[in-house]
PDB file of C-alpha atoms in Angstrom:
ATOM      1  CA  UNK A   1      21.307   2.903  -2.703  1.00  0.00           C
ATOM      2  CA  UNK A   2      23.148   0.005  -4.068  1.00  0.00           C
ATOM      3  CA  UNK A   3      25.927   0.516  -1.522  1.00  0.00           C
ATOM      4  CA  UNK A   4      23.414   0.818   1.395  1.00  0.00           C
ATOM      5  CA  UNK A   5      21.634  -2.403   0.233  1.00  0.00           C
ATOM      6  CA  UNK A   6      24.985  -4.225  -0.167  1.00  0.00           C
ATOM      7  CA  UNK A   7      26.150  -3.196   3.260  1.00  0.00           C
ATOM      8  CA  UNK A   8      22.839  -3.324   5.119  1.00  0.00           C
ATOM      9  CA  UNK A   9      20.587  -5.415   3.022  1.00  0.00           C
ATOM     10  CA  UNK A  10      20.775  -8.365   5.395  1.00  0.00           C
ATOM     11  CA  UNK A  11      18.760  -6.365   7.902  1.00  0.00           C
ATOM     12  CA  UNK A  12      15.780  -6.734   5.566  1.00  0.00           C
ATOM     13  CA  UNK A  13      15.389 -10.379   6.354  1.00  0.00           C
ATOM     14  CA  UNK A  14      14.089 -11.816   9.572  1.00  0.00           C
ATOM     15  CA  UNK A  15      14.460 -15.546  10.552  1.00  0.00           C
ATOM     16  CA  UNK A  16      15.307 -16.498   7.021  1.00  0.00           C
ATOM     17  CA  UNK A  17      12.135 -14.701   5.724  1.00  0.00           C
ATOM     18  CA  UNK A  18      12.007 -11.354   3.881  1.00  0.00           C
ATOM     19  CA  UNK A  19      10.278  -8.765   6.043  1.00  0.00           C
ATOM     20  CA  UNK A  20       7.559  -8.398   3.378  1.00  0.00           C
ATOM     21  CA  UNK A  21       6.909 -12.172   2.736  1.00  0.00           C
ATOM     22  CA  UNK A  22       3.351 -13.425   2.626  1.00  0.00           C
ATOM     23  CA  UNK A  23       3.834 -14.922   6.078  1.00  0.00           C
ATOM     24  CA  UNK A  24       5.066 -11.735   7.621  1.00  0.00           C
ATOM     25  CA  UNK A  25       2.410  -9.606   5.936  1.00  0.00           C
ATOM     26  CA  UNK A  26      -0.248 -11.905   7.410  1.00  0.00           C
ATOM     27  CA  UNK A  27       1.464 -11.544  10.784  1.00  0.00           C
ATOM     28  CA  UNK A  28       1.434  -7.821  10.575  1.00  0.00           C
ATOM     29  CA  UNK A  29      -2.285  -8.061   9.838  1.00  0.00           C
ATOM     30  CA  UNK A  30      -2.810 -10.113  12.917  1.00  0.00           C
ATOM     31  CA  UNK A  31      -0.983  -7.620  15.013  1.00  0.00           C
ATOM     32  CA  UNK A  32      -3.016  -4.704  13.589  1.00  0.00           C
ATOM     33  CA  UNK A  33      -6.241  -6.592  14.161  1.00  0.00           C
ATOM     34  CA  UNK A  34      -5.288  -7.498  17.764  1.00  0.00           C
ATOM     35  CA  UNK A  35      -4.537  -3.754  18.435  1.00  0.00           C
ATOM     36  CA  UNK A  36      -8.293  -3.043  17.721  1.00  0.00           C
ATOM     37  CA  UNK A  37      -8.509  -2.559  13.964  1.00  0.00           C
ATOM     38  CA  UNK A  38     -11.633  -4.138  12.430  1.00  0.00           C
ATOM     39  CA  UNK A  39      -9.789  -5.188   9.330  1.00  0.00           C
ATOM     40  CA  UNK A  40      -8.227  -8.616   9.623  1.00  0.00           C
ATOM     41  CA  UNK A  41      -6.185  -8.423   6.365  1.00  0.00           C
ATOM     42  CA  UNK A  42      -4.619  -4.966   6.771  1.00  0.00           C
ATOM     43  CA  UNK A  43      -0.790  -5.204   7.038  1.00  0.00           C
ATOM     44  CA  UNK A  44       0.296  -1.545   6.809  1.00  0.00           C
ATOM     45  CA  UNK A  45      -0.781   2.107   6.496  1.00  0.00           C
ATOM     46  CA  UNK A  46      -0.159   4.420   3.633  1.00  0.00           C
ATOM     47  CA  UNK A  47       0.115   8.291   3.950  1.00  0.00           C
ATOM     48  CA  UNK A  48       1.640  11.250   2.361  1.00  0.00           C
ATOM     49  CA  UNK A  49       3.593  13.966   4.202  1.00  0.00           C
ATOM     50  CA  UNK A  50       4.354  17.517   3.362  1.00  0.00           C
ATOM     51  CA  UNK A  51       7.884  18.759   4.155  1.00  0.00           C
ATOM     52  CA  UNK A  52       8.036  22.521   4.051  1.00  0.00           C
ATOM     53  CA  UNK A  53      10.915  24.169   2.142  1.00  0.00           C
ATOM     54  CA  UNK A  54      12.052  27.701   1.685  1.00  0.00           C
ATOM     55  CA  UNK A  55      10.243  29.709  -1.006  1.00  0.00           C
ATOM     56  CA  UNK A  56      12.083  28.925  -4.230  1.00  0.00           C
ATOM     57  CA  UNK A  57      13.108  31.576  -6.751  1.00  0.00           C
ATOM     58  CA  UNK A  58      11.558  29.547  -9.591  1.00  0.00           C
ATOM     59  CA  UNK A  59       8.609  27.138  -9.916  1.00  0.00           C
ATOM     60  CA  UNK A  60       6.842  28.544  -6.960  1.00  0.00           C
ATOM     61  CA  UNK A  61       3.354  27.411  -8.058  1.00  0.00           C
ATOM     62  CA  UNK A  62       4.488  23.811  -8.509  1.00  0.00           C
ATOM     63  CA  UNK A  63       5.970  23.573  -5.036  1.00  0.00           C
ATOM     64  CA  UNK A  64       3.146  25.533  -3.249  1.00  0.00           C
ATOM     65  CA  UNK A  65       0.780  23.376  -1.300  1.00  0.00           C
ATOM     66  CA  UNK A  66      -2.513  25.261  -0.987  1.00  0.00           C
ATOM     67  CA  UNK A  67      -3.853  23.066   1.718  1.00  0.00           C
ATOM     68  CA  UNK A  68      -0.946  23.547   4.099  1.00  0.00           C
ATOM     69  CA  UNK A  69      -0.170  27.055   2.631  1.00  0.00           C
ATOM     70  CA  UNK A  70       3.557  26.427   2.452  1.00  0.00           C
ATOM     71  CA  UNK A  71       6.067  25.721  -0.280  1.00  0.00           C
ATOM     72  CA  UNK A  72       6.950  22.122   0.023  1.00  0.00           C
ATOM     73  CA  UNK A  73       7.955  18.713  -1.331  1.00  0.00           C
ATOM     74  CA  UNK A  74       5.769  15.583  -0.480  1.00  0.00           C
ATOM     75  CA  UNK A  75       6.637  11.971   0.232  1.00  0.00           C
ATOM     76  CA  UNK A  76       4.490   8.851   0.435  1.00  0.00           C
ATOM     77  CA  UNK A  77       5.211   5.838   2.584  1.00  0.00           C
ATOM     78  CA  UNK A  78       3.713   2.565   3.678  1.00  0.00           C
ATOM     79  CA  UNK A  79       4.520   1.723   7.266  1.00  0.00           C
ATOM     80  CA  UNK A  80       4.115  -1.636   8.954  1.00  0.00           C
ATOM     81  CA  UNK A  81       3.122  -1.990  12.622  1.00  0.00           C
ATOM     82  CA  UNK A  82       6.785  -2.569  13.707  1.00  0.00           C
ATOM     83  CA  UNK A  83       7.635   0.857  12.254  1.00  0.00           C
ATOM     84  CA  UNK A  84       9.383  -0.387   9.122  1.00  0.00           C
ATOM     85  CA  UNK A  85       8.912   1.916   6.102  1.00  0.00           C
ATOM     86  CA  UNK A  86       7.995  -0.848   3.583  1.00  0.00           C
ATOM     87  CA  UNK A  87       7.653   1.656   0.673  1.00  0.00           C
ATOM     88  CA  UNK A  88       8.761   5.195   0.209  1.00  0.00           C
ATOM     89  CA  UNK A  89       8.248   7.331  -2.891  1.00  0.00           C
ATOM     90  CA  UNK A  90       9.080  10.965  -3.576  1.00  0.00           C
ATOM     91  CA  UNK A  91      10.002  13.648  -3.480  1.00  0.00           C
ATOM     92  CA  UNK A  92       6.993  15.063  -5.441  1.00  0.00           C
ATOM     93  CA  UNK A  93       6.070  18.640  -5.918  1.00  0.00           C
ATOM     94  CA  UNK A  94       4.158  20.188  -3.116  1.00  0.00           C
ATOM     95  CA  UNK A  95       0.913  20.605  -4.926  1.00  0.00           C
ATOM     96  CA  UNK A  96       0.547  16.949  -5.848  1.00  0.00           C
ATOM     97  CA  UNK A  97      -2.422  15.286  -4.179  1.00  0.00           C
ATOM     98  CA  UNK A  98      -1.987  11.910  -2.360  1.00  0.00           C
ATOM     99  CA  UNK A  99      -3.911  10.055  -5.062  1.00  0.00           C
ATOM    100  CA  UNK A 100      -1.579  11.490  -7.695  1.00  0.00           C
ATOM    101  CA  UNK A 101       1.450  10.366  -5.679  1.00  0.00           C
ATOM    102  CA  UNK A 102      -0.110   6.915  -5.397  1.00  0.00           C
ATOM    103  CA  UNK A 103      -0.529   6.668  -9.071  1.00  0.00           C
ATOM    104  CA  UNK A 104       3.033   7.850  -9.914  1.00  0.00           C
ATOM    105  CA  UNK A 105       4.563   5.607  -7.222  1.00  0.00           C
ATOM    106  CA  UNK A 106       3.354   2.278  -8.845  1.00  0.00           C
ATOM    107  CA  UNK A 107       2.421   1.104  -5.383  1.00  0.00           C
ATOM    108  CA  UNK A 108      -1.062  -0.234  -6.414  1.00  0.00           C
ATOM    109  CA  UNK A 109       0.497  -2.403  -9.123  1.00  0.00           C
ATOM    110  CA  UNK A 110       3.014  -3.695  -6.626  1.00  0.00           C
ATOM    111  CA  UNK A 111       0.229  -4.495  -4.112  1.00  0.00           C
ATOM    112  CA  UNK A 112      -1.722  -6.303  -6.785  1.00  0.00           C
ATOM    113  CA  UNK A 113       1.219  -8.411  -7.603  1.00  0.00           C
ATOM    114  CA  UNK A 114       2.604  -9.202  -4.102  1.00  0.00           C
ATOM    115  CA  UNK A 115       0.087  -8.443  -1.274  1.00  0.00           C
ATOM    116  CA  UNK A 116      -1.292 -11.794  -0.680  1.00  0.00           C
ATOM    117  CA  UNK A 117      -1.215 -14.216   2.311  1.00  0.00           C
ATOM    118  CA  UNK A 118       0.429 -17.681   2.036  1.00  0.00           C
ATOM    119  CA  UNK A 119      -3.017 -19.011   1.222  1.00  0.00           C
ATOM    120  CA  UNK A 120      -3.683 -16.556  -1.577  1.00  0.00           C
ATOM    121  CA  UNK A 121      -6.091 -14.229   0.274  1.00  0.00           C
ATOM    122  CA  UNK A 122      -5.913 -10.587  -0.496  1.00  0.00           C
ATOM    123  CA  UNK A 123      -3.949  -8.407   1.924  1.00  0.00           C
ATOM    124  CA  UNK A 124      -4.412  -4.701   1.963  1.00  0.00           C
ATOM    125  CA  UNK A 125      -3.035  -1.504   3.272  1.00  0.00           C
ATOM    126  CA  UNK A 126      -5.149   1.377   4.785  1.00  0.00           C
ATOM    127  CA  UNK A 127      -5.064   5.053   3.869  1.00  0.00           C
ATOM    128  CA  UNK A 128      -6.857   8.230   4.641  1.00  0.00           C
ATOM    129  CA  UNK A 129      -9.899   9.463   2.723  1.00  0.00           C
ATOM    130  CA  UNK A 130      -7.701  10.923  -0.043  1.00  0.00           C
ATOM    131  CA  UNK A 131      -6.934   7.427  -1.276  1.00  0.00           C
ATOM    132  CA  UNK A 132      -9.232   5.440  -3.610  1.00  0.00           C
ATOM    133  CA  UNK A 133     -10.949   2.227  -2.450  1.00  0.00           C
ATOM    134  CA  UNK A 134      -9.431  -0.831  -3.967  1.00  0.00           C
ATOM    135  CA  UNK A 135      -9.205  -4.452  -2.872  1.00  0.00           C
ATOM    136  CA  UNK A 136      -5.538  -3.917  -1.778  1.00  0.00           C
ATOM    137  CA  UNK A 137      -6.115  -0.389  -0.581  1.00  0.00           C
ATOM    138  CA  UNK A 138      -8.834   0.401   1.969  1.00  0.00           C
ATOM    139  CA  UNK A 139      -9.969   3.707   3.207  1.00  0.00           C
ATOM    140  CA  UNK A 140     -12.470   5.092   5.710  1.00  0.00           C
ATOM    141  CA  UNK A 141     -16.127   5.317   4.935  1.00  0.00           C
ATOM    142  CA  UNK A 142     -16.902   8.762   3.411  1.00  0.00           C
ATOM    143  CA  UNK A 143     -19.930  10.696   4.564  1.00  0.00           C
ATOM    144  CA  UNK A 144     -21.913  10.871   1.390  1.00  0.00           C
ATOM    145  CA  UNK A 145     -25.168  11.463   3.325  1.00  0.00           C
ATOM    146  CA  UNK A 146     -24.899  10.036   6.701  1.00  0.00           C
ATOM    147  CA  UNK A 147     -22.805   7.366   8.243  1.00  0.00           C
ATOM    148  CA  UNK A 148     -24.184   4.553  10.448  1.00  0.00           C
ATOM    149  CA  UNK A 149     -22.877   3.954  13.921  1.00  0.00           C
ATOM    150  CA  UNK A 150     -21.001   0.879  12.672  1.00  0.00           C
ATOM    151  CA  UNK A 151     -19.314   2.889   9.929  1.00  0.00           C
ATOM    152  CA  UNK A 152     -18.357   5.627  12.407  1.00  0.00           C
ATOM    153  CA  UNK A 153     -16.915   2.920  14.901  1.00  0.00           C
ATOM    154  CA  UNK A 154     -14.920   1.413  11.985  1.00  0.00           C
ATOM    155  CA  UNK A 155     -13.510   4.797  11.043  1.00  0.00           C
ATOM    156  CA  UNK A 156     -12.524   5.536  14.586  1.00  0.00           C
ATOM    157  CA  UNK A 157     -10.899   2.146  15.247  1.00  0.00           C
ATOM    158  CA  UNK A 158      -8.875   2.338  11.874  1.00  0.00           C
ATOM    159  CA  UNK A 159      -7.862   5.977  12.605  1.00  0.00           C
ATOM    160  CA  UNK A 160      -6.497   5.000  15.954  1.00  0.00           C
ATOM    161  CA  UNK A 161      -4.692   2.156  14.451  1.00  0.00           C
ATOM    162  CA  UNK A 162      -3.026   4.242  11.651  1.00  0.00           C
ATOM    163  CA  UNK A 163      -1.567   6.780  13.940  1.00  0.00           C
ATOM    164  CA  UNK A 164       1.796   4.880  13.741  1.00  0.00           C
ATOM    165  CA  UNK A 165       2.316   6.287  10.200  1.00  0.00           C
ATOM    166  CA  UNK A 166       2.374   9.814  11.588  1.00  0.00           C
ATOM    167  CA  UNK A 167       4.634   8.726  14.353  1.00  0.00           C
ATOM    168  CA  UNK A 168       7.192   7.364  11.942  1.00  0.00           C
ATOM    169  CA  UNK A 169       7.205  10.636   9.890  1.00  0.00           C
ATOM    170  CA  UNK A 170       7.494  12.664  13.133  1.00  0.00           C
ATOM    171  CA  UNK A 171      10.343  10.495  14.315  1.00  0.00           C
ATOM    172  CA  UNK A 172      12.229  10.933  11.209  1.00  0.00           C
ATOM    173  CA  UNK A 173      11.718  14.708  11.081  1.00  0.00           C
ATOM    174  CA  UNK A 174      12.812  14.897  14.759  1.00  0.00           C
ATOM    175  CA  UNK A 175      15.860  12.680  14.175  1.00  0.00           C
ATOM    176  CA  UNK A 176      17.147  14.872  11.305  1.00  0.00           C
ATOM    177  CA  UNK A 177      16.478  18.251  12.781  1.00  0.00           C
ATOM    178  CA  UNK A 178      19.451  20.449  13.141  1.00  0.00           C
TER     179      UNK A 178
END
């Protein structure tokens, strides 16, 4: 990693500003909002992905993902609207829940320290219902009893906006297929 950073680290800056500076995070939030997302302070999307593997000879239970019914490893990433993977953690064992990966990654702590606009306003990322609701991490309304039309519209709009996370994972998988 050090070699990659030394050789290509300059690509992580844009117009003399780091790509994850408060000004750029705010800019990402504006782009996401202009694309139809109701949140004005959301600069990226978090999601986990399951990558199937061959059935291992040992530790099958740890690597088995019961939801997808495959042996796997999992990764979690935060993606910005320009397709940049702003944070990547993993691999984790296939049975690990997204909220467990979130806890182990330290992402929430990092967001609490750095995810603010230039004026000090809280900026957030958005995840699926598997993620907990926090000031820096938003998620869809959950149907405890019955969602209102406004809540359903919010969930639809944010779901449409967060599709880019899936596209990034899909692009990476297709790029490295052999």
